[in-house]
mmCIF file of C-alpha atoms in Angstrom:
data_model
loop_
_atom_site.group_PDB
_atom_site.id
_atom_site.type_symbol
_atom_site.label_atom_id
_atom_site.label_comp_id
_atom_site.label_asym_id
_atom_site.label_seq_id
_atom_site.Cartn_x
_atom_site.Cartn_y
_atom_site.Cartn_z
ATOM 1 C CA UNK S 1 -9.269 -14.695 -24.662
ATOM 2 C CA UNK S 2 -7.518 -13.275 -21.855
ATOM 3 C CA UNK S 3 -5.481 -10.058 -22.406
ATOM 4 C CA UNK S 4 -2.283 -9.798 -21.177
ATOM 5 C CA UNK S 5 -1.747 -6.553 -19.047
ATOM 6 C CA UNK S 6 1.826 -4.469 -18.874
ATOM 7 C CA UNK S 7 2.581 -3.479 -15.613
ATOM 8 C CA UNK S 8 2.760 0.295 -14.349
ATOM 9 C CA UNK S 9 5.455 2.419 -13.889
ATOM 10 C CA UNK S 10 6.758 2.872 -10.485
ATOM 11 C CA UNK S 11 8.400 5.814 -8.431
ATOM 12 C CA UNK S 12 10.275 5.843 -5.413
ATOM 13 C CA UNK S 13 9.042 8.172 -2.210
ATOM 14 C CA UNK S 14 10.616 9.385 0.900
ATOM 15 C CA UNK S 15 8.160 11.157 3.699
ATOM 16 C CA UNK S 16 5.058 12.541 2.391
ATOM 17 C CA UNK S 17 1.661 13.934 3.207
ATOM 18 C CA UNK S 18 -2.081 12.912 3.112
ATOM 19 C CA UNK S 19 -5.487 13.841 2.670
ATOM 20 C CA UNK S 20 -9.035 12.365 3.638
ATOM 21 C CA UNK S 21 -12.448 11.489 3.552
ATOM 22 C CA UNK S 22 -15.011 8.766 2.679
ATOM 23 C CA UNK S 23 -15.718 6.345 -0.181
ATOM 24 C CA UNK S 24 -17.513 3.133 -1.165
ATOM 25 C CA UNK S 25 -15.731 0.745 -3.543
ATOM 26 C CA UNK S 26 -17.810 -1.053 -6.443
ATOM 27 C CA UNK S 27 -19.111 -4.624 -5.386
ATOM 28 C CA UNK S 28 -18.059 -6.321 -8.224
ATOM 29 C CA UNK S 29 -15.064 -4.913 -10.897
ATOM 30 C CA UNK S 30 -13.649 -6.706 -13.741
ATOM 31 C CA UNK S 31 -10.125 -6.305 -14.918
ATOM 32 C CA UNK S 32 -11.133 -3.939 -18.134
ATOM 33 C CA UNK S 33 -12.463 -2.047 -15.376
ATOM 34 C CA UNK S 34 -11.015 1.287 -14.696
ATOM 35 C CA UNK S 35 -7.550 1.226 -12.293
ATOM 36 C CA UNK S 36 -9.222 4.100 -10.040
ATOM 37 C CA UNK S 37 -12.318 1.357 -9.212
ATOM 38 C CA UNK S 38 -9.632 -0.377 -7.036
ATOM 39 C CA UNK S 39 -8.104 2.581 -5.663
ATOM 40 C CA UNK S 40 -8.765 3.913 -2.180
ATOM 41 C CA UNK S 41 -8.402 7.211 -2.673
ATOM 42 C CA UNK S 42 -7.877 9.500 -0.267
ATOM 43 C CA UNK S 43 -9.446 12.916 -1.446
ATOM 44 C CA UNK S 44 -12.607 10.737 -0.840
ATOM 45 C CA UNK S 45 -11.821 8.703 2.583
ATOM 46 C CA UNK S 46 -9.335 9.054 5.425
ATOM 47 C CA UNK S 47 -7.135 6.480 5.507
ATOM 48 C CA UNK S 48 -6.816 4.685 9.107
ATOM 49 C CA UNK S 49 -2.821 6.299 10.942
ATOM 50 C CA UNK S 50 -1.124 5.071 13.739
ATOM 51 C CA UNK S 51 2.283 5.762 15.405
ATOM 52 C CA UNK S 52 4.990 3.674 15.174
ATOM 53 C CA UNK S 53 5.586 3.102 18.445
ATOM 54 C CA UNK S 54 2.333 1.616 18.838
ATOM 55 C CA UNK S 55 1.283 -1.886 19.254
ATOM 56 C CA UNK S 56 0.818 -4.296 16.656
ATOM 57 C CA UNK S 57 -1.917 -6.079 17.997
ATOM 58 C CA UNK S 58 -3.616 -2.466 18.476
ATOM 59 C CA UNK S 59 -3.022 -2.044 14.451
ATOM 60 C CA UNK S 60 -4.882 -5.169 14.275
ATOM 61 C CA UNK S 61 -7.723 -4.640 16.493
ATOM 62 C CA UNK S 62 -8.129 -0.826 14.518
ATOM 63 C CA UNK S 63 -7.725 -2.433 11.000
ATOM 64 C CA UNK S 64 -11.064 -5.407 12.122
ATOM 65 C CA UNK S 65 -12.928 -2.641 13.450
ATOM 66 C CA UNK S 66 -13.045 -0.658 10.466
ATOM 67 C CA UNK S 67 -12.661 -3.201 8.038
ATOM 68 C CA UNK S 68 -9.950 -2.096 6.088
ATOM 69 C CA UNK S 69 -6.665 -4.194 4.972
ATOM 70 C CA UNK S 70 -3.947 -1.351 6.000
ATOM 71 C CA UNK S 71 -2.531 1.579 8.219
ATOM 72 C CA UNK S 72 -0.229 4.591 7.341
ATOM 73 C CA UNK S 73 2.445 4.558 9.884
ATOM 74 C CA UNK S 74 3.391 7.896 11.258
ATOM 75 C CA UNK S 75 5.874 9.179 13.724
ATOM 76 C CA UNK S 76 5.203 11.575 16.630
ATOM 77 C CA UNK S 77 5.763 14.389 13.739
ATOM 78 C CA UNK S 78 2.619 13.064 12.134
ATOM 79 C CA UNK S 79 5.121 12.248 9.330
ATOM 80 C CA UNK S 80 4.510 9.001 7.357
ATOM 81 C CA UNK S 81 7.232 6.573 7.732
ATOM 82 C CA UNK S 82 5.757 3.234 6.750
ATOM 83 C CA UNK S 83 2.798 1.435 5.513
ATOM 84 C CA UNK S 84 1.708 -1.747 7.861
ATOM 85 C CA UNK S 85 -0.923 -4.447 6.066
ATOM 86 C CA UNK S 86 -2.953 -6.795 7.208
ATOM 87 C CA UNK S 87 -1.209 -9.243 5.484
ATOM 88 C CA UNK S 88 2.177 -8.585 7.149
ATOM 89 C CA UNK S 89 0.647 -9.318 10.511
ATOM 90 C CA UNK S 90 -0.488 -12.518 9.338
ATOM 91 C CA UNK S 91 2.421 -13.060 7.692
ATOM 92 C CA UNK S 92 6.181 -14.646 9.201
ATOM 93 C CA UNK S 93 6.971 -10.594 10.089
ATOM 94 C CA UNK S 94 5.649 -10.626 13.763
ATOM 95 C CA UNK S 95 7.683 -14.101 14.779
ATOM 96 C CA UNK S 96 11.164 -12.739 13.331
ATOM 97 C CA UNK S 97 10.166 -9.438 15.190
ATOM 98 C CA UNK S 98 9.704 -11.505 18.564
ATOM 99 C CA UNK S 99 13.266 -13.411 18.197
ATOM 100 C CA UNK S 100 15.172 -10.150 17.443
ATOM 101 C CA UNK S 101 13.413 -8.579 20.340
ATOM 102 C CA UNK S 102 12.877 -11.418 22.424
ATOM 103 C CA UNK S 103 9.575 -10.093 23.317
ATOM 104 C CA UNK S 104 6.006 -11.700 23.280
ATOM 105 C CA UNK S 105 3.066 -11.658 20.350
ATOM 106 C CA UNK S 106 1.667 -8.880 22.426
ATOM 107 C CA UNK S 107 4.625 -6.124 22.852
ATOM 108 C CA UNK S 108 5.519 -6.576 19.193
ATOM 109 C CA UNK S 109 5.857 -3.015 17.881
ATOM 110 C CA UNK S 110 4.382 -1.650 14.945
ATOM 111 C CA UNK S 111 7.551 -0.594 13.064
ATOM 112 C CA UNK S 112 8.747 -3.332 13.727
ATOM 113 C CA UNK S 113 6.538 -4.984 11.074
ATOM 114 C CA UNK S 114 5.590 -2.036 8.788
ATOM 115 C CA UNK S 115 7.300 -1.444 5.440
ATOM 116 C CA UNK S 116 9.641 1.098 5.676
ATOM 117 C CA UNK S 117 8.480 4.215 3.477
ATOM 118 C CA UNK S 118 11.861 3.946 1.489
ATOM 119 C CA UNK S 119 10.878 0.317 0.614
ATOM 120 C CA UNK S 120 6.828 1.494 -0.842
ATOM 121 C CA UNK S 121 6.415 1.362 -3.971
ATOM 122 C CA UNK S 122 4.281 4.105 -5.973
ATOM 123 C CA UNK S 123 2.418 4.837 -8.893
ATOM 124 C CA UNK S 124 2.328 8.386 -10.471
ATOM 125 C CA UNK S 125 -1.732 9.362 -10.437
ATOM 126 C CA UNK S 126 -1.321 10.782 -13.960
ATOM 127 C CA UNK S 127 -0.374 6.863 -14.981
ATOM 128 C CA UNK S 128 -3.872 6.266 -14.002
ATOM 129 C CA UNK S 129 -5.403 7.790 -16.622
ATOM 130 C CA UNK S 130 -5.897 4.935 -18.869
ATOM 131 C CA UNK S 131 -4.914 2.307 -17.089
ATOM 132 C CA UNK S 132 -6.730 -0.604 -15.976
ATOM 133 C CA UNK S 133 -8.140 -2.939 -13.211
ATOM 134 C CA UNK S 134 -5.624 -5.946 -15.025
ATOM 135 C CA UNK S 135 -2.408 -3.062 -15.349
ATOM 136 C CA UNK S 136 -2.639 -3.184 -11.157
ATOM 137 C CA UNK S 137 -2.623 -6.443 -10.442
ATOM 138 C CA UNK S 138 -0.076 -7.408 -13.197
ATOM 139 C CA UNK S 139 1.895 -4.275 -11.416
ATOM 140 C CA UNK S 140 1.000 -6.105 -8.566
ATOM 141 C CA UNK S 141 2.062 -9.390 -9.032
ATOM 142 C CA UNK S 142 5.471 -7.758 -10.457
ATOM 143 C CA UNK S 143 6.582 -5.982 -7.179
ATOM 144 C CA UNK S 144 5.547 -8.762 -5.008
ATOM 145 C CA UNK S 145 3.777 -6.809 -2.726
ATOM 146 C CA UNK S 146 0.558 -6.568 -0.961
ATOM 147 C CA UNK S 147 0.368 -2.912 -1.791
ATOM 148 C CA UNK S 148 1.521 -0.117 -3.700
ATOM 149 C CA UNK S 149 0.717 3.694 -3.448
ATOM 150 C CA UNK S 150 -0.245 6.295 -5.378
ATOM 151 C CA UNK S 151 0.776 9.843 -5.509
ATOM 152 C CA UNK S 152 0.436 13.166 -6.966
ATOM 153 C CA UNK S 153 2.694 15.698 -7.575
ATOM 154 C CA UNK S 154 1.250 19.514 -7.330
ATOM 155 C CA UNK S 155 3.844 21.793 -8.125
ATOM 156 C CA UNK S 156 1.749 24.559 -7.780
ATOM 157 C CA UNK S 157 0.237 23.732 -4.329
ATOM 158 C CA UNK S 158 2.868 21.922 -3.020
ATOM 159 C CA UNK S 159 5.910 23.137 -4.265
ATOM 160 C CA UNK S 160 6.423 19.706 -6.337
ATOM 161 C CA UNK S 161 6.001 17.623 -3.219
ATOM 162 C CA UNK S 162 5.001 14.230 -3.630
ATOM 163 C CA UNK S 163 1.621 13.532 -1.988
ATOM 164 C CA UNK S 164 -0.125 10.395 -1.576
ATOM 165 C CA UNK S 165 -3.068 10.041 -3.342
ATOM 166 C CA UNK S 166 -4.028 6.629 -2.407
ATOM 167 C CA UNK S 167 -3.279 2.676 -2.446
ATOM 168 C CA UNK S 168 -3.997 -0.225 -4.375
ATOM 169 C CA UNK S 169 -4.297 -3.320 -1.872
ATOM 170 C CA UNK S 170 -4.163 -6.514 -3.032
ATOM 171 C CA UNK S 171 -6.476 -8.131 -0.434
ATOM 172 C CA UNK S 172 -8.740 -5.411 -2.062
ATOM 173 C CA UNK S 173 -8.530 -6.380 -5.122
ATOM 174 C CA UNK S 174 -8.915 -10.174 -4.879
ATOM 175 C CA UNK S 175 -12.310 -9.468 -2.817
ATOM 176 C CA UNK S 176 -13.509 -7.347 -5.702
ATOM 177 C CA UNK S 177 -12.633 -9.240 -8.867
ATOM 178 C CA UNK S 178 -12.436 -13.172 -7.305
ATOM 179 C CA UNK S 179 -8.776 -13.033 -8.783
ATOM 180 C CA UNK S 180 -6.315 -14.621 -6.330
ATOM 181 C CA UNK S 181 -3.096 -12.238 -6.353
ATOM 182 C CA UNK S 182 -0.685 -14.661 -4.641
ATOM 183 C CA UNK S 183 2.169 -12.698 -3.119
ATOM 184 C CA UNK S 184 5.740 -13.966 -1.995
ATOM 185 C CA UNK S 185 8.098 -11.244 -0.439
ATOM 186 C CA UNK S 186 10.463 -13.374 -0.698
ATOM 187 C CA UNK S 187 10.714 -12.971 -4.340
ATOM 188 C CA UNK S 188 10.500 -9.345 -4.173
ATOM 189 C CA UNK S 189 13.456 -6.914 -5.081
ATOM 190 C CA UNK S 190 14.067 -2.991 -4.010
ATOM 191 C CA UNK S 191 12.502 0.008 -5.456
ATOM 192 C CA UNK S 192 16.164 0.509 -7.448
ATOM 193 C CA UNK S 193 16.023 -3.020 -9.026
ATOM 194 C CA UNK S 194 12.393 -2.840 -9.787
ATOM 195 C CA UNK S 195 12.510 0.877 -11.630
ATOM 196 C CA UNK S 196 15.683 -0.052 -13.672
ATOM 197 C CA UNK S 197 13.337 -3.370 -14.839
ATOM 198 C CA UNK S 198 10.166 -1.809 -15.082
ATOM 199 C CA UNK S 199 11.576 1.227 -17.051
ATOM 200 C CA UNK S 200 13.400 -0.875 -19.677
#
């Protein structure tokens, strides 16, 4: 009997900060599994950064050389200002980017195909506690998205800043469960209209 998994609440972010290090993911999970087996977390690896004015097809080459499905997008303030996956290089971004521009494959920028940082949806760390491998992807599935973040909130350390924590990847997750999260962004809404839903 399958269980059916609610999704997770969601937060909206503006610019932010990060920290780093290294971490293996399990080999196998299963969706009973806990949330944080899926999580990249980055108190335990250093997520990959580039600017925003760099090339997409240098995201690219960066992401296949160290195997990971994402970048954190800064600006020359070393301030985050997007997230750029895998998946939206593959995906219909990099040809609308190229007729707006009316530049080649190869000059495409990488803001130019990035998710904005106001568009990222996030997941409060402390929602993590119980959650589940099945609560992300059915969180997943909900935004549409190929990714969502997760941050903490330190009001102690931080003054109440929101840092991120980590990311959920969907890629991720379909390698290490054989589930097949199929995502349209076509079908999926803002932050606003997804927080008003989610919340009620």
């Amino acid at each position: 009997m399958t269980t059916d998994f609610s999704t997770l609440p969601i937060e909206h972010i503006t610019s932010t900060e990060c920290v780093a290090k290294y971490i293996d993911l399990p080999q196998i999970v299963h969706i009973d599994d806990s949330a944080t087996d899926v999580l990249l977390d980055f108190k335990k690896m250093k997520p990959l950064t580039m600017n925003k004015d760099a090339l997409m097809m240098d995201a690219r080459e960066m992401m296949q050389r160290e195997n990971m499905d994402f970048i954190l997008v800064q600006d020359k303030n070393e301030q985050l200002v997007g997230v750029l996956s895998l998946k939206e290089i593959l995906s219909e971004h990099p040809i609308k980017a190229m007729e707006t521009r009316r530049v080649s494959r190869d000059e495409v920028l990488v803001y130019s195909v990035m998710t904005p940082i106001e568009e990222v949806h996030a997941i409060n760390v402390k929602k993590l506690k119980h959650a589940k491998v099945g609560h992300v992807i059915a969180t997943l599935k909900k935004l549409q998205s190929y990714f969502v973040l997760v941050i903490e909130q330190d009001m102690e350390k931080n003054n109440g800043k929101k840092t991120i924590r980590g990311i959920f990847i969907a890629a991720q997750i379909n390698r290490l469960t054989g589930s097949k999260i199929r995502i349209n962004p076509a079908l999926a809404k803002s932050v606003a209209e997804l927080q008003k839903e989610l919340h009620h």
